[in-house]
């Protein structure tokens, strides 16, 4: 495997990255389709729970008070089945998606190693061994974290938000309008977060890569370091790189400290408004209590996925 040593333009780099990603996931298309189907069924089972609770409050409990326990028994069994199916499918999803992710990373590491070996000697003279090691370790580790948790959170968020939006409008349009209108400030907050997070995470990757390069090259040349008494100079260089890595992570944490509580705050305010208006309509017999109850349960599932995306 060979490739030009020249630096790539941004557009060309993006095109090659997309081509690489496509070639990595192409052998797993059927497995990925199966995982997506599992997620859809799991989300449906999870979303059924608040709806069933609403039915129990509005229908099953009044029937039980009148002596008919059939509806309450059916809803109870349905809730238990939904919880069981959701839990089992969640476990299957984690196992299968993890297997796909590890297979992709296995192939990526092999390709990266083969590609690096095929590069010219002049490239390796310019691109130090520490930088190569960083690319083959820390950069791949970043992708590992993405596939292990980020992809899981993203898929769950997308399907949950879509399913909940449909269910809210099915239950009650006015309250659904209030709940979904709150997505506008959430989206604006996400746009603010994502632009800065991309820069912040790039900085953390670059700073840790530089730190790894420094560590590798320092201890590869430890004989020269000790022979020429460069310990103090190396300590000073390492301190600067270490501080830069620390500061990069601190900035990334600060972004999360704004985005996650901000999303929760918007969700809580929407909840309060739904409770206020929905409670008034229940008191005026304009809304069933079970519908309001389901509405109070769904938004918790509505905003939590937004935090997973972070």
GROMACS .gro file of N, CA, C and O in nm, residues 17 72 75 164 194 196 201 219 275:
model
   36
   17UNK      N    1  -1.110   1.043   0.378
   17UNK     CA    2  -1.161   0.992   0.506
   17UNK      C    3  -1.297   0.925   0.486
   17UNK      O    4  -1.323   0.818   0.542
   72UNK      N    5  -5.633  -0.393   3.400
   72UNK     CA    6  -5.515  -0.366   3.484
   72UNK      C    7  -5.413  -0.478   3.472
   72UNK      O    8  -5.292  -0.453   3.465
   75UNK      N    9  -5.242  -0.448   3.124
   75UNK     CA   10  -5.145  -0.339   3.119
   75UNK      C   11  -5.020  -0.373   3.201
   75UNK      O   12  -4.907  -0.344   3.160
  164UNK      N   13  -4.040   0.995   2.032
  164UNK     CA   14  -4.111   1.075   2.133
  164UNK      C   15  -4.188   1.189   2.068
  164UNK      O   16  -4.301   1.221   2.108
  194UNK      N   17  -2.139   2.249   1.968
  194UNK     CA   18  -2.070   2.163   1.872
  194UNK      C   19  -1.957   2.235   1.801
  194UNK      O   20  -1.850   2.176   1.778
  196UNK      N   21  -1.768   2.483   1.913
  196UNK     CA   22  -1.655   2.497   2.005
  196UNK      C   23  -1.597   2.363   2.047
  196UNK      O   24  -1.476   2.351   2.066
  201UNK      N   25  -1.186   1.950   2.116
  201UNK     CA   26  -1.145   1.810   2.111
  201UNK      C   27  -1.026   1.790   2.017
  201UNK      O   28  -0.941   1.705   2.040
  219UNK      N   29   1.271   0.910   2.599
  219UNK     CA   30   1.323   0.784   2.653
  219UNK      C   31   1.389   0.698   2.548
  219UNK      O   32   1.469   0.610   2.582
  275UNK      N   33  -4.678   2.101   3.279
  275UNK     CA   34  -4.752   2.068   3.401
  275UNK      C   35  -4.854   2.176   3.434
  275UNK      O   36  -4.969   2.146   3.472
   0.00000   0.00000   0.00000
